[in-house]
mmCIF file of C-alpha atoms in Angstrom:
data_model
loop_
_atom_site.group_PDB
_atom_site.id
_atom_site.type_symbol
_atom_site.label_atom_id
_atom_site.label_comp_id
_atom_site.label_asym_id
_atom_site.label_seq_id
_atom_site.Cartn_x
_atom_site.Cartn_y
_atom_site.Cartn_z
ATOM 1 C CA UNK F 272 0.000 0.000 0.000
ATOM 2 C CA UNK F 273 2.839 2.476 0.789
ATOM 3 C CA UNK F 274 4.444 1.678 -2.934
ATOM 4 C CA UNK F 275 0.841 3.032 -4.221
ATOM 5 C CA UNK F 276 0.339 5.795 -2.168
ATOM 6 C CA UNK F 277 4.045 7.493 -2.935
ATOM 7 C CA UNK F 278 3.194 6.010 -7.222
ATOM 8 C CA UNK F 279 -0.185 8.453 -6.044
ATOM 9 C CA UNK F 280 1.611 10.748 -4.594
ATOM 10 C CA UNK F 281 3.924 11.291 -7.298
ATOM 11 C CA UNK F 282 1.419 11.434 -9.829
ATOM 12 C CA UNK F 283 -0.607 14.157 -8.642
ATOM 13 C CA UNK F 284 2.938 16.261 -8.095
ATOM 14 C CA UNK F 285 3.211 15.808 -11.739
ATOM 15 C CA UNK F 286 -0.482 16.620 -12.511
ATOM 16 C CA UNK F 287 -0.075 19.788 -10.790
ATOM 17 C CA UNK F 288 2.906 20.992 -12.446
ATOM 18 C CA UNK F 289 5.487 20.115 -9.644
ATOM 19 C CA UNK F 290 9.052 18.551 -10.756
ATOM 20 C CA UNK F 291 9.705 16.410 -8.260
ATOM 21 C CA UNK F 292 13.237 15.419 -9.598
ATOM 22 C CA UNK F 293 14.032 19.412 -9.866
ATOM 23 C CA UNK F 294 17.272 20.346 -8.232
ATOM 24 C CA UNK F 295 16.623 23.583 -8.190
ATOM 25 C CA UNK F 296 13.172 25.922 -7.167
ATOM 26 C CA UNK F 297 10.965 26.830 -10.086
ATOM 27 C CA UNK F 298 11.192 30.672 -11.326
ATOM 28 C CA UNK F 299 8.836 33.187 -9.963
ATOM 29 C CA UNK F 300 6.199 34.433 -12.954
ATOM 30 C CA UNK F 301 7.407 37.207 -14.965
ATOM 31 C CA UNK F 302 6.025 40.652 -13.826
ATOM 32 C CA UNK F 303 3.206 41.507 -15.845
ATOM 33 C CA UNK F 304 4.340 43.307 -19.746
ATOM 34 C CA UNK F 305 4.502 47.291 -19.534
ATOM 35 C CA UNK F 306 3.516 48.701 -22.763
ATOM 36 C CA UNK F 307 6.207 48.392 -25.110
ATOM 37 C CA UNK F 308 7.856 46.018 -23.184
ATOM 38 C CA UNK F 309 9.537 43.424 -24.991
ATOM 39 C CA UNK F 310 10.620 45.830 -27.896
ATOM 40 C CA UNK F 311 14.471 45.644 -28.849
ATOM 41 C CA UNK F 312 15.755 49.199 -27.289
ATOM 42 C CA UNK F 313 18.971 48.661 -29.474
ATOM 43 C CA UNK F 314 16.988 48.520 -32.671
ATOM 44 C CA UNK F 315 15.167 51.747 -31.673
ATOM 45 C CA UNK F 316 17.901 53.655 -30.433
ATOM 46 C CA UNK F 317 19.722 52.652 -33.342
ATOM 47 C CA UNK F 318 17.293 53.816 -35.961
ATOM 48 C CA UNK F 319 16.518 56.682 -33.952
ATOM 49 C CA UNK F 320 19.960 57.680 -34.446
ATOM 50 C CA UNK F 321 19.779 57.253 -38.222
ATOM 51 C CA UNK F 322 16.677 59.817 -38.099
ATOM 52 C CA UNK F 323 17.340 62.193 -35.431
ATOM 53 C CA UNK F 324 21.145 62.303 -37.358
ATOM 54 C CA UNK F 325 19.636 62.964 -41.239
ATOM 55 C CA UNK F 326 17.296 65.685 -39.229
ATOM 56 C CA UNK F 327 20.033 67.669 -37.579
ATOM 57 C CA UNK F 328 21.723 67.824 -41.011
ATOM 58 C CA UNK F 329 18.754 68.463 -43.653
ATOM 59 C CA UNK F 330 15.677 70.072 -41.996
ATOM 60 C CA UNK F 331 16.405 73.613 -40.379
ATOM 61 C CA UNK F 332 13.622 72.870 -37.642
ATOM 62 C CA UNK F 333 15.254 71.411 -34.966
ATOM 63 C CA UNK F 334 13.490 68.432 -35.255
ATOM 64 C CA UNK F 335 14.256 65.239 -32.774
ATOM 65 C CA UNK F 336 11.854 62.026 -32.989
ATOM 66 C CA UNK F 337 11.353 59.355 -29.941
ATOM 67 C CA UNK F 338 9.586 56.367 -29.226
ATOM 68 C CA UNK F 339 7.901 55.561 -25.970
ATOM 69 C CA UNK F 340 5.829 52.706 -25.699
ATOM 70 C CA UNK F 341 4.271 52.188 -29.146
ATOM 71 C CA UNK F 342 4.156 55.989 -29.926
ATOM 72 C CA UNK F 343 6.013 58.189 -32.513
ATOM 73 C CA UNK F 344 6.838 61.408 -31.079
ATOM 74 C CA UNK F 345 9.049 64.490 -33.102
ATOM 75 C CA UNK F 346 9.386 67.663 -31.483
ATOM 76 C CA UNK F 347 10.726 70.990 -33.162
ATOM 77 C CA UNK F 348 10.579 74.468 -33.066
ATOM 78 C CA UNK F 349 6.993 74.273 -34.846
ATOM 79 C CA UNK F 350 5.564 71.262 -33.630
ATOM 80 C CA UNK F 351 5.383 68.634 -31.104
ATOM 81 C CA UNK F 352 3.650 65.734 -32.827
ATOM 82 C CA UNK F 353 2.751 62.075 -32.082
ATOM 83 C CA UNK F 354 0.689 59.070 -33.513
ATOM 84 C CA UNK F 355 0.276 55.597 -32.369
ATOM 85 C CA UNK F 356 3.316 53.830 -34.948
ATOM 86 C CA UNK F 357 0.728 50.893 -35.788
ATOM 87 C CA UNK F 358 -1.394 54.132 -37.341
ATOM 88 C CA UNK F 359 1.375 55.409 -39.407
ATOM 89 C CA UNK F 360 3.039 54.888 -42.700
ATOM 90 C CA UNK F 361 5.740 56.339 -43.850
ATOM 91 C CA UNK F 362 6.739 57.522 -47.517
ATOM 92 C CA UNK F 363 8.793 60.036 -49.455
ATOM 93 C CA UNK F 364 6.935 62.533 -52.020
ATOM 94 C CA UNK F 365 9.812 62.956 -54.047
ATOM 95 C CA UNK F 366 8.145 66.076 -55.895
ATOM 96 C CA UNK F 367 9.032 68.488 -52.767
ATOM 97 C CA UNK F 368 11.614 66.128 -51.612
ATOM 98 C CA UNK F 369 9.984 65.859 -47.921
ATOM 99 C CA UNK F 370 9.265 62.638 -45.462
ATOM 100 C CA UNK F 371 5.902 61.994 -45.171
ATOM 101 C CA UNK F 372 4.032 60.597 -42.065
ATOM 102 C CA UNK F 373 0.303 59.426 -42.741
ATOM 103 C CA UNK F 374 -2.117 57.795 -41.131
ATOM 104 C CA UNK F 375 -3.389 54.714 -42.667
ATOM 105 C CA UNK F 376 -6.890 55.765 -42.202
ATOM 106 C CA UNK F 377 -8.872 59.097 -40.642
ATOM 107 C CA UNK F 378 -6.866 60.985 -38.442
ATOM 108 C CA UNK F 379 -4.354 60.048 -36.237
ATOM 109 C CA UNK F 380 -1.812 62.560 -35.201
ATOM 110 C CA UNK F 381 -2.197 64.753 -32.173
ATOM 111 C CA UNK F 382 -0.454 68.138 -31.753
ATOM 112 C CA UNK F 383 -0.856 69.378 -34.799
ATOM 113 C CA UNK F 384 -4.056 70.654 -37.493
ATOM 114 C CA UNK F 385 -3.037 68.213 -39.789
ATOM 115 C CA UNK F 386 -3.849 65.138 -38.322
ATOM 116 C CA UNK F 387 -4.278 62.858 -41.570
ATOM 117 C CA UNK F 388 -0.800 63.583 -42.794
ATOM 118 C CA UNK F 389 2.546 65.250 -41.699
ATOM 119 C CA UNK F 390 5.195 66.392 -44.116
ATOM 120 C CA UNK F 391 9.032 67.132 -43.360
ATOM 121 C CA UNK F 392 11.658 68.807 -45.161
ATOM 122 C CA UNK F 393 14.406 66.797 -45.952
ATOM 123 C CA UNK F 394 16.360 69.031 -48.636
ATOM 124 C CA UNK F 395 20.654 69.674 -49.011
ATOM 125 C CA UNK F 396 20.675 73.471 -49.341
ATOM 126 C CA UNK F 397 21.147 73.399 -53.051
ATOM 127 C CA UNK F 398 17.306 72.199 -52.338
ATOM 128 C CA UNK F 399 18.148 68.507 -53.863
ATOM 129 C CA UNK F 400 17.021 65.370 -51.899
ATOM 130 C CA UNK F 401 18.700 64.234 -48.812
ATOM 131 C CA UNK F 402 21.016 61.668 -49.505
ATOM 132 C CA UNK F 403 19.990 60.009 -46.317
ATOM 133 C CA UNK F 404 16.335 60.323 -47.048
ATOM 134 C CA UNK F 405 15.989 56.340 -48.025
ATOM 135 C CA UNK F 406 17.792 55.874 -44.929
ATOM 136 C CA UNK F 407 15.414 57.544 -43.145
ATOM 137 C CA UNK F 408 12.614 56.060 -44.472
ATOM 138 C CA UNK F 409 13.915 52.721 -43.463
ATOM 139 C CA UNK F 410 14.376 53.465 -40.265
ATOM 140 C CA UNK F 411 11.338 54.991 -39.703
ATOM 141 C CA UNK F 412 9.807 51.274 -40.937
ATOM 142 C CA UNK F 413 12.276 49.073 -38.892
ATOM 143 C CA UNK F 414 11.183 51.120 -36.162
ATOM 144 C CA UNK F 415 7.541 50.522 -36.836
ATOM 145 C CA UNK F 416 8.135 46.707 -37.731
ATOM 146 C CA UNK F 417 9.752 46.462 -34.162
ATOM 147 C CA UNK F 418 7.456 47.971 -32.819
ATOM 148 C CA UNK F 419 4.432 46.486 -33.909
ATOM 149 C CA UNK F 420 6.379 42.659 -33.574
ATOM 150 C CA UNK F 421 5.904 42.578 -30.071
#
């Protein structure tokens, strides 16, 4: 009876998720997620720094863009803008040679009177396309994609 009772035993430590065998004590759950949490910082920061970089260099607005949480944020001397990133797309309208942020449907930005769309300057002073502006462009989507992934 003692053989079957431990066999029991044993069995219902198993049925109840409990190793046993385990050397070691089982890891406390994770905390719960944060918004955003999960998101490769590196990947962020790094395209962030393509961006901000291209922006200090070819539009005379002082403009800076962050991400918190799933958010796009830029801030310059005329605007402080954001728009939830899984809203957005980005392209370039190569007839004025500016960035373009647009939402994918209605309107979507906050900060600003145009809230459909949102169009940067990205221009060398001979007024020719940046030649970082399809760098910029794919940051602004690996930012979005890594965003969005999580």
């Amino acid at each position: 009876m003692k053989t079957i009772s431990t066999k029991l035993c044993f069995v219902l430590l198993l049925m109840a998720g409990v190793n046993a065998f385990a050397q070691t004590p089982p890891l406390p759950p994770a905390p719960a997620a944060a918004t955003g949490s999960g998101v490769n910082m590196a990947v962020i920061n790094e395209n962030l720094r393509v961006i901000n970089s291209a922006f200090s260099k070819y539009n005379s607005y002082n403009t800076v863009f962050s991400v918190e949480g799933r958010t796009l944020r830029w801030k310059s001397t005329v605007a402080d803008i954001t728009g939830d990133i899984s809203d957005l797309i980005f392209y370039v309208n190569y007839t004025n040679n500016w960035i373009v942020i647009k939402c994918l449907e209605g309107e979507c930005l906050t900060g600003t009177t145009f809230n459909k769309e949102y169009s940067m300057s990205l221009k060398t002073q001979a007024e020719e396309i940046s030649p970082e502006m399809s760098n910029v462009l794919n940051a602004l989507n690996n930012i979005r994609a890594e965003v969005l992934s999580k």
